[in-house]
């Protein structure tokens, strides 16, 4: 197993990409802290992982809450023996143009993605540095870490910011054997995207089928959605990679939507 003996925390792990990553990590032998805003959903995910033979614990964590983040990461380190891998994945989408978005919504999306990315990374790094056995920080970016789309301004800005966090942590973490990388998914049909499809179709005056073929998947090489399991396999690869040959990178997993 590729992650045997490792301890991982995955945020936003009760749904979508985070849940797929938690499943893959548990399958590969990691002990997994399943952190989410929604405790009941995190507990359900943990029950599923344990039923398949995995080791996992549920954590209620709002990634914008400094005390909950520090306390949650500490609880996993105490229960499972340190922290080796962080997947900072919790997030949500909000559709609005820059001209229309309220300051409140702007701040909320930056808080969950950027404050959340920072707080979880800082908490994990402090354990990794103290432990002295290296580690892997994996941030959940997006193709929107590299390009923009209309009506997604705050999200695009936040996801670009995570690229800067990843590169900084790659440089600062090197002396401690800590690697940092960013996964940049294309569209994956998680609850986040299922909610967005009708909303975006209405905004652009398209049917949902038109939106999917003419906007969402238009520039992929094969007209296919990315699967949650594709993202999970890349997370396992990044978590298990043995050296700093692979650090500070942003990996597109998008059926070729973006090749930069
Ligand atoms: P999802 O809605 O299925 O899951 C997101 C999870 O994050 C939920 O369980 C939710 O409760 C949790 N969450 C939200 N706010 C939180 C907070 N403040 N603290 C802790 N947990 C919180 O969404 P998803 O599609 O799996 O998205 C996961 C990540 O992947 C997000 O960062 C998203 O931006 C990114 N992403 C998704 C796609 C896609 O196509 N689905 C593409 C690119 C990037």
PDB file of C-alpha atoms and ligand atoms in Angstrom:
ATOM      1  CA  UNK A   1       0.000   0.000   0.000  1.00  0.00           C
ATOM      2  CA  UNK A   2       1.342   3.398  -1.020  1.00  0.00           C
ATOM      3  CA  UNK A   3       0.462   5.302   2.183  1.00  0.00           C
ATOM      4  CA  UNK A   4       0.994   2.595   4.768  1.00  0.00           C
ATOM      5  CA  UNK A   5       1.647   4.092   8.213  1.00  0.00           C
ATOM      6  CA  UNK A   6       0.906   7.668   7.104  1.00  0.00           C
ATOM      7  CA  UNK A   7      -1.537  10.003   8.842  1.00  0.00           C
ATOM      8  CA  UNK A   8      -3.626  12.308   6.665  1.00  0.00           C
ATOM      9  CA  UNK A   9      -6.145  15.073   7.246  1.00  0.00           C
ATOM     10  CA  UNK A  10      -8.563  15.853   4.419  1.00  0.00           C
ATOM     11  CA  UNK A  11     -10.831  18.908   4.726  1.00  0.00           C
ATOM     12  CA  UNK A  12     -14.227  19.024   3.057  1.00  0.00           C
ATOM     13  CA  UNK A  13     -13.955  15.231   3.166  1.00  0.00           C
ATOM     14  CA  UNK A  14     -17.640  14.485   3.661  1.00  0.00           C
ATOM     15  CA  UNK A  15     -18.541  15.033   0.001  1.00  0.00           C
ATOM     16  CA  UNK A  16     -17.272  15.123  -3.570  1.00  0.00           C
ATOM     17  CA  UNK A  17     -13.529  15.280  -4.178  1.00  0.00           C
ATOM     18  CA  UNK A  18     -12.586  15.219  -0.492  1.00  0.00           C
ATOM     19  CA  UNK A  19     -14.600  12.042   0.083  1.00  0.00           C
ATOM     20  CA  UNK A  20     -13.052  10.378  -2.979  1.00  0.00           C
ATOM     21  CA  UNK A  21      -9.577  11.296  -1.667  1.00  0.00           C
ATOM     22  CA  UNK A  22     -10.371  10.017   1.841  1.00  0.00           C
ATOM     23  CA  UNK A  23     -11.520   6.700   0.318  1.00  0.00           C
ATOM     24  CA  UNK A  24      -8.360   6.373  -1.776  1.00  0.00           C
ATOM     25  CA  UNK A  25      -6.080   7.291   1.146  1.00  0.00           C
ATOM     26  CA  UNK A  26      -7.766   4.746   3.450  1.00  0.00           C
ATOM     27  CA  UNK A  27      -7.498   2.085   0.729  1.00  0.00           C
ATOM     28  CA  UNK A  28      -3.755   2.835   0.499  1.00  0.00           C
ATOM     29  CA  UNK A  29      -3.272   2.323   4.235  1.00  0.00           C
ATOM     30  CA  UNK A  30      -3.362   5.890   5.593  1.00  0.00           C
ATOM     31  CA  UNK A  31      -5.183   6.760   8.807  1.00  0.00           C
ATOM     32  CA  UNK A  32      -7.493   9.583   7.796  1.00  0.00           C
ATOM     33  CA  UNK A  33      -8.919  12.567   9.648  1.00  0.00           C
ATOM     34  CA  UNK A  34     -12.194  13.333   7.849  1.00  0.00           C
ATOM     35  CA  UNK A  35     -12.763  17.046   8.512  1.00  0.00           C
ATOM     36  CA  UNK A  36     -15.888  18.876   7.421  1.00  0.00           C
ATOM     37  CA  UNK A  37     -18.265  21.658   8.375  1.00  0.00           C
ATOM     38  CA  UNK A  38     -20.975  18.992   8.374  1.00  0.00           C
ATOM     39  CA  UNK A  39     -20.150  16.641  11.258  1.00  0.00           C
ATOM     40  CA  UNK A  40     -22.981  14.172  10.573  1.00  0.00           C
ATOM     41  CA  UNK A  41     -21.808  13.760   6.964  1.00  0.00           C
ATOM     42  CA  UNK A  42     -18.187  13.345   8.146  1.00  0.00           C
ATOM     43  CA  UNK A  43     -19.298  10.654  10.597  1.00  0.00           C
ATOM     44  CA  UNK A  44     -21.167   8.871   7.802  1.00  0.00           C
ATOM     45  CA  UNK A  45     -18.023   8.948   5.657  1.00  0.00           C
ATOM     46  CA  UNK A  46     -15.941   7.563   8.541  1.00  0.00           C
ATOM     47  CA  UNK A  47     -18.426   4.719   9.056  1.00  0.00           C
ATOM     48  CA  UNK A  48     -18.084   3.851   5.367  1.00  0.00           C
ATOM     49  CA  UNK A  49     -14.263   3.922   5.496  1.00  0.00           C
ATOM     50  CA  UNK A  50     -14.190   1.745   8.599  1.00  0.00           C
ATOM     51  CA  UNK A  51     -16.636  -0.733   7.045  1.00  0.00           C
ATOM     52  CA  UNK A  52     -14.139  -1.173   4.201  1.00  0.00           C
ATOM     53  CA  UNK A  53     -11.314  -1.856   6.663  1.00  0.00           C
ATOM     54  CA  UNK A  54      -9.899   1.675   6.848  1.00  0.00           C
ATOM     55  CA  UNK A  55      -8.902   3.685   9.908  1.00  0.00           C
ATOM     56  CA  UNK A  56     -10.527   7.104  10.144  1.00  0.00           C
ATOM     57  CA  UNK A  57     -11.906   9.685  12.547  1.00  0.00           C
ATOM     58  CA  UNK A  58     -14.485  12.432  12.016  1.00  0.00           C
ATOM     59  CA  UNK A  59     -13.826  16.068  12.851  1.00  0.00           C
ATOM     60  CA  UNK A  60     -16.153  19.022  12.869  1.00  0.00           C
ATOM     61  CA  UNK A  61     -14.063  21.782  11.325  1.00  0.00           C
ATOM     62  CA  UNK A  62     -14.947  25.114   9.774  1.00  0.00           C
ATOM     63  CA  UNK A  63     -11.681  25.835   7.969  1.00  0.00           C
ATOM     64  CA  UNK A  64     -12.141  29.580   8.555  1.00  0.00           C
ATOM     65  CA  UNK A  65     -12.127  29.084  12.337  1.00  0.00           C
ATOM     66  CA  UNK A  66      -8.564  29.217  13.681  1.00  0.00           C
ATOM     67  CA  UNK A  67      -9.351  27.397  16.933  1.00  0.00           C
ATOM     68  CA  UNK A  68     -11.293  24.611  15.204  1.00  0.00           C
ATOM     69  CA  UNK A  69      -8.524  24.111  12.642  1.00  0.00           C
ATOM     70  CA  UNK A  70      -5.726  24.002  15.224  1.00  0.00           C
ATOM     71  CA  UNK A  71      -7.783  21.817  17.570  1.00  0.00           C
ATOM     72  CA  UNK A  72      -8.844  19.414  14.822  1.00  0.00           C
ATOM     73  CA  UNK A  73      -5.346  18.881  13.451  1.00  0.00           C
ATOM     74  CA  UNK A  74      -4.054  18.436  17.023  1.00  0.00           C
ATOM     75  CA  UNK A  75      -6.758  15.846  17.729  1.00  0.00           C
ATOM     76  CA  UNK A  76      -5.751  13.800  14.673  1.00  0.00           C
ATOM     77  CA  UNK A  77      -2.054  14.052  15.567  1.00  0.00           C
ATOM     78  CA  UNK A  78      -2.790  12.860  19.117  1.00  0.00           C
ATOM     79  CA  UNK A  79      -5.060  10.008  18.034  1.00  0.00           C
ATOM     80  CA  UNK A  80      -3.037   8.718  15.090  1.00  0.00           C
ATOM     81  CA  UNK A  81       0.562   9.750  15.893  1.00  0.00           C
ATOM     82  CA  UNK A  82       1.429  12.970  14.047  1.00  0.00           C
ATOM     83  CA  UNK A  83       0.497  14.447  10.675  1.00  0.00           C
ATOM     84  CA  UNK A  84       2.130  13.373   7.396  1.00  0.00           C
ATOM     85  CA  UNK A  85      -0.323  14.594   4.755  1.00  0.00           C
ATOM     86  CA  UNK A  86      -2.761  17.488   4.526  1.00  0.00           C
ATOM     87  CA  UNK A  87      -5.282  17.824   1.736  1.00  0.00           C
ATOM     88  CA  UNK A  88      -6.746  21.313   2.049  1.00  0.00           C
ATOM     89  CA  UNK A  89      -9.827  20.793  -0.079  1.00  0.00           C
ATOM     90  CA  UNK A  90     -12.884  22.394   1.561  1.00  0.00           C
ATOM     91  CA  UNK A  91     -14.554  24.890  -0.723  1.00  0.00           C
ATOM     92  CA  UNK A  92     -17.676  26.134  -2.423  1.00  0.00           C
ATOM     93  CA  UNK A  93     -18.651  28.088  -5.500  1.00  0.00           C
ATOM     94  CA  UNK A  94     -20.509  31.388  -5.696  1.00  0.00           C
ATOM     95  CA  UNK A  95     -21.678  32.813  -9.011  1.00  0.00           C
ATOM     96  CA  UNK A  96     -21.630  36.587  -9.454  1.00  0.00           C
ATOM     97  CA  UNK A  97     -19.940  39.118 -11.670  1.00  0.00           C
ATOM     98  CA  UNK A  98     -17.363  41.447 -10.136  1.00  0.00           C
ATOM     99  CA  UNK A  99     -19.766  44.340 -10.716  1.00  0.00           C
ATOM    100  CA  UNK A 100     -22.570  42.602  -8.822  1.00  0.00           C
ATOM    101  CA  UNK A 101     -20.965  40.565  -6.057  1.00  0.00           C
ATOM    102  CA  UNK A 102     -21.621  41.791  -2.533  1.00  0.00           C
ATOM    103  CA  UNK A 103     -18.634  42.506  -0.298  1.00  0.00           C
ATOM    104  CA  UNK A 104     -19.981  39.880   2.108  1.00  0.00           C
ATOM    105  CA  UNK A 105     -19.999  37.128  -0.541  1.00  0.00           C
ATOM    106  CA  UNK A 106     -16.557  38.208  -1.805  1.00  0.00           C
ATOM    107  CA  UNK A 107     -15.132  37.926   1.713  1.00  0.00           C
ATOM    108  CA  UNK A 108     -16.825  34.585   2.421  1.00  0.00           C
ATOM    109  CA  UNK A 109     -15.403  32.857  -0.661  1.00  0.00           C
ATOM    110  CA  UNK A 110     -11.918  34.250  -0.044  1.00  0.00           C
ATOM    111  CA  UNK A 111     -12.182  33.204   3.609  1.00  0.00           C
ATOM    112  CA  UNK A 112     -13.099  29.571   2.944  1.00  0.00           C
ATOM    113  CA  UNK A 113     -10.512  29.050   0.195  1.00  0.00           C
ATOM    114  CA  UNK A 114      -7.643  31.334   1.225  1.00  0.00           C
ATOM    115  CA  UNK A 115      -7.978  31.688   5.009  1.00  0.00           C
ATOM    116  CA  UNK A 116      -8.925  27.999   5.097  1.00  0.00           C
ATOM    117  CA  UNK A 117      -5.939  27.030   2.937  1.00  0.00           C
ATOM    118  CA  UNK A 118      -3.617  29.108   5.100  1.00  0.00           C
ATOM    119  CA  UNK A 119      -4.941  28.004   8.510  1.00  0.00           C
ATOM    120  CA  UNK A 120      -4.969  24.286   7.693  1.00  0.00           C
ATOM    121  CA  UNK A 121      -1.541  24.463   6.042  1.00  0.00           C
ATOM    122  CA  UNK A 122      -0.023  26.367   8.957  1.00  0.00           C
ATOM    123  CA  UNK A 123      -1.436  23.937  11.520  1.00  0.00           C
ATOM    124  CA  UNK A 124      -0.188  20.904   9.573  1.00  0.00           C
ATOM    125  CA  UNK A 125       3.244  22.452   8.931  1.00  0.00           C
ATOM    126  CA  UNK A 126       3.801  23.115  12.628  1.00  0.00           C
ATOM    127  CA  UNK A 127       3.302  19.398  13.352  1.00  0.00           C
ATOM    128  CA  UNK A 128       5.420  18.325  10.378  1.00  0.00           C
ATOM    129  CA  UNK A 129       8.312  20.622  11.297  1.00  0.00           C
ATOM    130  CA  UNK A 130       8.219  19.494  14.937  1.00  0.00           C
ATOM    131  CA  UNK A 131       8.039  15.807  14.031  1.00  0.00           C
ATOM    132  CA  UNK A 132      10.997  16.042  11.668  1.00  0.00           C
ATOM    133  CA  UNK A 133       9.775  13.314   9.310  1.00  0.00           C
ATOM    134  CA  UNK A 134       8.788  15.480   6.332  1.00  0.00           C
ATOM    135  CA  UNK A 135       5.314  15.635   4.868  1.00  0.00           C
ATOM    136  CA  UNK A 136       3.060  16.485   1.953  1.00  0.00           C
ATOM    137  CA  UNK A 137       0.766  19.494   1.680  1.00  0.00           C
ATOM    138  CA  UNK A 138      -1.792  19.160  -1.112  1.00  0.00           C
ATOM    139  CA  UNK A 139      -3.975  22.158  -1.877  1.00  0.00           C
ATOM    140  CA  UNK A 140      -7.129  21.886  -3.970  1.00  0.00           C
ATOM    141  CA  UNK A 141      -6.843  24.500  -6.687  1.00  0.00           C
ATOM    142  CA  UNK A 142      -8.748  24.437  -9.949  1.00  0.00           C
ATOM    143  CA  UNK A 143      -8.217  25.181 -13.600  1.00  0.00           C
ATOM    144  CA  UNK A 144      -9.480  28.516 -12.249  1.00  0.00           C
ATOM    145  CA  UNK A 145      -6.071  28.799 -10.502  1.00  0.00           C
ATOM    146  CA  UNK A 146      -4.795  29.532 -14.029  1.00  0.00           C
ATOM    147  CA  UNK A 147      -7.625  31.077 -16.013  1.00  0.00           C
ATOM    148  CA  UNK A 148     -10.824  33.045 -15.515  1.00  0.00           C
ATOM    149  CA  UNK A 149     -14.480  32.487 -16.352  1.00  0.00           C
ATOM    150  CA  UNK A 150     -17.315  35.008 -16.234  1.00  0.00           C
ATOM    151  CA  UNK A 151     -19.402  35.133 -13.031  1.00  0.00           C
ATOM    152  CA  UNK A 152     -16.738  33.336 -10.954  1.00  0.00           C
ATOM    153  CA  UNK A 153     -14.500  36.264  -9.968  1.00  0.00           C
ATOM    154  CA  UNK A 154     -14.040  35.690  -6.215  1.00  0.00           C
ATOM    155  CA  UNK A 155     -13.467  31.957  -6.810  1.00  0.00           C
ATOM    156  CA  UNK A 156     -10.936  32.648  -9.589  1.00  0.00           C
ATOM    157  CA  UNK A 157      -9.057  35.107  -7.362  1.00  0.00           C
ATOM    158  CA  UNK A 158      -9.046  32.681  -4.428  1.00  0.00           C
ATOM    159  CA  UNK A 159      -7.873  29.739  -6.535  1.00  0.00           C
ATOM    160  CA  UNK A 160      -5.074  31.844  -8.068  1.00  0.00           C
ATOM    161  CA  UNK A 161      -4.048  32.751  -4.508  1.00  0.00           C
ATOM    162  CA  UNK A 162      -3.646  29.094  -3.594  1.00  0.00           C
ATOM    163  CA  UNK A 163      -1.006  28.769  -6.317  1.00  0.00           C
ATOM    164  CA  UNK A 164       1.046  31.394  -4.456  1.00  0.00           C
ATOM    165  CA  UNK A 165       0.531  29.586  -1.150  1.00  0.00           C
ATOM    166  CA  UNK A 166       1.653  26.302  -2.713  1.00  0.00           C
ATOM    167  CA  UNK A 167       4.819  27.780  -4.202  1.00  0.00           C
ATOM    168  CA  UNK A 168       5.753  29.578  -0.968  1.00  0.00           C
ATOM    169  CA  UNK A 169       5.251  26.463   1.148  1.00  0.00           C
ATOM    170  CA  UNK A 170       7.313  24.440  -1.350  1.00  0.00           C
ATOM    171  CA  UNK A 171      10.249  26.824  -0.795  1.00  0.00           C
ATOM    172  CA  UNK A 172       9.859  27.188   2.968  1.00  0.00           C
ATOM    173  CA  UNK A 173       9.079  23.503   3.571  1.00  0.00           C
ATOM    174  CA  UNK A 174      12.061  22.151   1.662  1.00  0.00           C
ATOM    175  CA  UNK A 175      14.452  22.438   4.601  1.00  0.00           C
ATOM    176  CA  UNK A 176      12.022  20.259   6.599  1.00  0.00           C
ATOM    177  CA  UNK A 177      11.373  17.666   3.887  1.00  0.00           C
ATOM    178  CA  UNK A 178       7.859  19.030   3.320  1.00  0.00           C
ATOM    179  CA  UNK A 179       6.537  19.161  -0.252  1.00  0.00           C
ATOM    180  CA  UNK A 180       3.589  21.285  -1.413  1.00  0.00           C
ATOM    181  CA  UNK A 181       1.577  20.825  -4.588  1.00  0.00           C
ATOM    182  CA  UNK A 182      -1.683  22.081  -6.046  1.00  0.00           C
ATOM    183  CA  UNK A 183      -4.225  19.887  -7.836  1.00  0.00           C
ATOM    184  CA  UNK A 184      -6.136  21.751 -10.545  1.00  0.00           C
ATOM    185  CA  UNK A 185      -9.274  19.814 -11.492  1.00  0.00           C
ATOM    186  CA  UNK A 186     -11.487  20.538 -14.457  1.00  0.00           C
ATOM    187  CA  UNK A 187     -15.222  19.968 -13.996  1.00  0.00           C
ATOM    188  CA  UNK A 188     -16.150  16.991 -11.818  1.00  0.00           C
ATOM    189  CA  UNK A 189     -19.833  16.173 -11.249  1.00  0.00           C
ATOM    190  CA  UNK A 190     -19.798  16.605  -7.467  1.00  0.00           C
ATOM    191  CA  UNK A 191     -22.664  18.282  -5.555  1.00  0.00           C
ATOM    192  CA  UNK A 192     -20.808  21.608  -6.068  1.00  0.00           C
ATOM    193  CA  UNK A 193     -21.031  21.262  -9.855  1.00  0.00           C
ATOM    194  CA  UNK A 194     -24.535  19.729  -9.911  1.00  0.00           C
ATOM    195  CA  UNK A 195     -25.759  22.870  -8.097  1.00  0.00           C
ATOM    196  CA  UNK A 196     -23.831  25.165 -10.421  1.00  0.00           C
ATOM    197  CA  UNK A 197     -25.061  23.720 -13.753  1.00  0.00           C
ATOM    198  CA  UNK A 198     -28.671  25.010 -13.614  1.00  0.00           C
ATOM    199  CA  UNK A 199     -27.581  28.325 -12.060  1.00  0.00           C
ATOM    200  CA  UNK A 200     -24.940  29.006 -14.691  1.00  0.00           C
ATOM    201  CA  UNK A 201     -27.233  27.857 -17.526  1.00  0.00           C
ATOM    202  CA  UNK A 202     -29.883  30.354 -16.372  1.00  0.00           C
ATOM    203  CA  UNK A 203     -27.320  33.169 -16.110  1.00  0.00           C
ATOM    204  CA  UNK A 204     -25.991  32.537 -19.617  1.00  0.00           C
ATOM    205  CA  UNK A 205     -29.428  31.884 -21.161  1.00  0.00           C
ATOM    206  CA  UNK A 206     -28.506  28.334 -22.225  1.00  0.00           C
ATOM    207  CA  UNK A 207     -30.085  24.938 -21.711  1.00  0.00           C
ATOM    208  CA  UNK A 208     -28.156  22.686 -19.336  1.00  0.00           C
ATOM    209  CA  UNK A 209     -27.134  20.441 -22.261  1.00  0.00           C
ATOM    210  CA  UNK A 210     -25.841  23.475 -24.197  1.00  0.00           C
ATOM    211  CA  UNK A 211     -23.990  24.734 -21.159  1.00  0.00           C
ATOM    212  CA  UNK A 212     -22.250  21.380 -20.752  1.00  0.00           C
ATOM    213  CA  UNK A 213     -21.248  20.965 -24.398  1.00  0.00           C
ATOM    214  CA  UNK A 214     -20.630  24.609 -25.378  1.00  0.00           C
ATOM    215  CA  UNK A 215     -19.105  25.994 -22.169  1.00  0.00           C
ATOM    216  CA  UNK A 216     -18.129  23.477 -19.505  1.00  0.00           C
ATOM    217  CA  UNK A 217     -16.553  20.795 -21.696  1.00  0.00           C
ATOM    218  CA  UNK A 218     -15.958  22.852 -24.840  1.00  0.00           C
ATOM    219  CA  UNK A 219     -12.177  22.954 -24.688  1.00  0.00           C
ATOM    220  CA  UNK A 220     -11.549  19.486 -23.277  1.00  0.00           C
ATOM    221  CA  UNK A 221      -9.880  17.095 -25.714  1.00  0.00           C
ATOM    222  CA  UNK A 222     -12.721  14.557 -25.592  1.00  0.00           C
ATOM    223  CA  UNK A 223     -15.854  16.213 -24.199  1.00  0.00           C
ATOM    224  CA  UNK A 224     -15.572  14.258 -20.944  1.00  0.00           C
ATOM    225  CA  UNK A 225     -16.053  15.291 -17.337  1.00  0.00           C
ATOM    226  CA  UNK A 226     -13.162  14.544 -14.987  1.00  0.00           C
ATOM    227  CA  UNK A 227     -13.997  11.849 -12.403  1.00  0.00           C
ATOM    228  CA  UNK A 228     -13.619  12.226  -8.645  1.00  0.00           C
ATOM    229  CA  UNK A 229     -11.515   9.050  -8.698  1.00  0.00           C
ATOM    230  CA  UNK A 230      -9.094  10.719 -11.182  1.00  0.00           C
ATOM    231  CA  UNK A 231      -8.495  13.497  -8.658  1.00  0.00           C
ATOM    232  CA  UNK A 232      -8.112  10.949  -5.843  1.00  0.00           C
ATOM    233  CA  UNK A 233      -5.447   9.001  -7.782  1.00  0.00           C
ATOM    234  CA  UNK A 234      -3.455  12.206  -8.342  1.00  0.00           C
ATOM    235  CA  UNK A 235      -3.723  13.002  -4.611  1.00  0.00           C
ATOM    236  CA  UNK A 236      -2.363   9.536  -3.752  1.00  0.00           C
ATOM    237  CA  UNK A 237       0.488  10.021  -6.241  1.00  0.00           C
ATOM    238  CA  UNK A 238       1.404  13.425  -4.774  1.00  0.00           C
ATOM    239  CA  UNK A 239       1.089  12.204  -1.181  1.00  0.00           C
ATOM    240  CA  UNK A 240       3.303   9.179  -1.823  1.00  0.00           C
ATOM    241  CA  UNK A 241       5.939  10.831  -4.007  1.00  0.00           C
ATOM    242  CA  UNK A 242       9.318  10.150  -2.417  1.00  0.00           C
ATOM    243  CA  UNK A 243      11.314  13.342  -3.016  1.00  0.00           C
ATOM    244  CA  UNK A 244      11.241  17.096  -3.522  1.00  0.00           C
ATOM    245  CA  UNK A 245      11.670  16.519  -7.255  1.00  0.00           C
ATOM    246  CA  UNK A 246       7.909  17.097  -7.231  1.00  0.00           C
ATOM    247  CA  UNK A 247       7.152  20.199  -5.198  1.00  0.00           C
ATOM    248  CA  UNK A 248       5.700  23.628  -5.933  1.00  0.00           C
ATOM    249  CA  UNK A 249       3.809  22.150  -8.883  1.00  0.00           C
ATOM    250  CA  UNK A 250       0.247  22.654 -10.059  1.00  0.00           C
ATOM    251  CA  UNK A 251      -1.160  19.627 -11.835  1.00  0.00           C
ATOM    252  CA  UNK A 252      -4.072  20.006 -14.222  1.00  0.00           C
ATOM    253  CA  UNK A 253      -6.499  17.090 -14.229  1.00  0.00           C
ATOM    254  CA  UNK A 254      -9.064  18.336 -16.700  1.00  0.00           C
ATOM    255  CA  UNK A 255      -9.201  16.249 -19.905  1.00  0.00           C
ATOM    256  CA  UNK A 256      -6.980  18.874 -21.482  1.00  0.00           C
ATOM    257  CA  UNK A 257      -9.249  21.867 -20.775  1.00  0.00           C
ATOM    258  CA  UNK A 258      -6.092  23.725 -19.766  1.00  0.00           C
ATOM    259  CA  UNK A 259      -2.616  22.591 -20.758  1.00  0.00           C
ATOM    260  CA  UNK A 260      -0.575  25.357 -19.122  1.00  0.00           C
TER     261      UNK A 260
HETATM  262  P1  LIG B   1     -18.618  19.488  -2.598  1.00  0.00           P
HETATM  263  O1  LIG B   1     -19.628  20.548  -2.404  1.00  0.00           O
HETATM  264  O2  LIG B   1     -19.048  18.144  -3.081  1.00  0.00           O
HETATM  265  O3  LIG B   1     -17.796  19.252  -1.242  1.00  0.00           O
HETATM  266  C1  LIG B   1     -17.273  20.323  -0.506  1.00  0.00           C
HETATM  267  C2  LIG B   1     -17.207  19.940   0.954  1.00  0.00           C
HETATM  268  O4  LIG B   1     -16.570  21.025   1.654  1.00  0.00           O
HETATM  269  C3  LIG B   1     -18.583  19.742   1.604  1.00  0.00           C
HETATM  270  O5  LIG B   1     -18.612  18.529   2.332  1.00  0.00           O
HETATM  271  C4  LIG B   1     -18.738  20.959   2.506  1.00  0.00           C
HETATM  272  O6  LIG B   1     -19.501  20.685   3.694  1.00  0.00           O
HETATM  273  C5  LIG B   1     -17.288  21.250   2.844  1.00  0.00           C
HETATM  274  N1  LIG B   1     -17.086  22.646   3.267  1.00  0.00           N
HETATM  275  C6  LIG B   1     -17.560  23.787   2.694  1.00  0.00           C
HETATM  276  N2  LIG B   1     -17.199  24.850   3.393  1.00  0.00           N
HETATM  277  C7  LIG B   1     -16.450  24.396   4.432  1.00  0.00           C
HETATM  278  C8  LIG B   1     -15.781  25.017   5.517  1.00  0.00           C
HETATM  279  N3  LIG B   1     -15.840  26.349   5.703  1.00  0.00           N
HETATM  280  N4  LIG B   1     -15.085  24.235   6.387  1.00  0.00           N
HETATM  281  C9  LIG B   1     -15.040  22.898   6.221  1.00  0.00           C
HETATM  282  N5  LIG B   1     -15.684  22.240   5.240  1.00  0.00           N
HETATM  283  C10 LIG B   1     -16.376  22.989   4.357  1.00  0.00           C
HETATM  284  O7  LIG B   1     -17.535  20.143  -3.578  1.00  0.00           O
HETATM  285  P2  LIG B   1     -16.330  19.508  -4.428  1.00  0.00           P
HETATM  286  O8  LIG B   1     -16.664  19.679  -5.853  1.00  0.00           O
HETATM  287  O9  LIG B   1     -15.943  18.188  -3.915  1.00  0.00           O
HETATM  288  O10 LIG B   1     -15.203  20.588  -4.103  1.00  0.00           O
HETATM  289  C11 LIG B   1     -14.068  20.305  -3.310  1.00  0.00           C
HETATM  290  C12 LIG B   1     -12.948  21.265  -3.684  1.00  0.00           C
HETATM  291  O11 LIG B   1     -12.591  21.044  -5.044  1.00  0.00           O
HETATM  292  C13 LIG B   1     -13.311  22.745  -3.571  1.00  0.00           C
HETATM  293  O12 LIG B   1     -12.210  23.469  -3.072  1.00  0.00           O
HETATM  294  C14 LIG B   1     -13.592  23.140  -5.010  1.00  0.00           C
HETATM  295  O13 LIG B   1     -13.372  24.505  -5.251  1.00  0.00           O
HETATM  296  C15 LIG B   1     -12.571  22.274  -5.732  1.00  0.00           C
HETATM  297  N6  LIG B   1     -12.849  22.042  -7.160  1.00  0.00           N
HETATM  298  C16 LIG B   1     -13.953  21.360  -7.549  1.00  0.00           C
HETATM  299  C17 LIG B   1     -14.167  21.160  -8.898  1.00  0.00           C
HETATM  300  C18 LIG B   1     -15.363  20.403  -9.428  1.00  0.00           C
HETATM  301  O14 LIG B   1     -15.574  20.414 -10.640  1.00  0.00           O
HETATM  302  N7  LIG B   1     -16.140  19.747  -8.600  1.00  0.00           N
HETATM  303  C19 LIG B   1     -13.259  21.667  -9.846  1.00  0.00           C
HETATM  304  C20 LIG B   1     -12.149  22.364  -9.399  1.00  0.00           C
HETATM  305  C21 LIG B   1     -11.939  22.536  -8.041  1.00  0.00           C
END
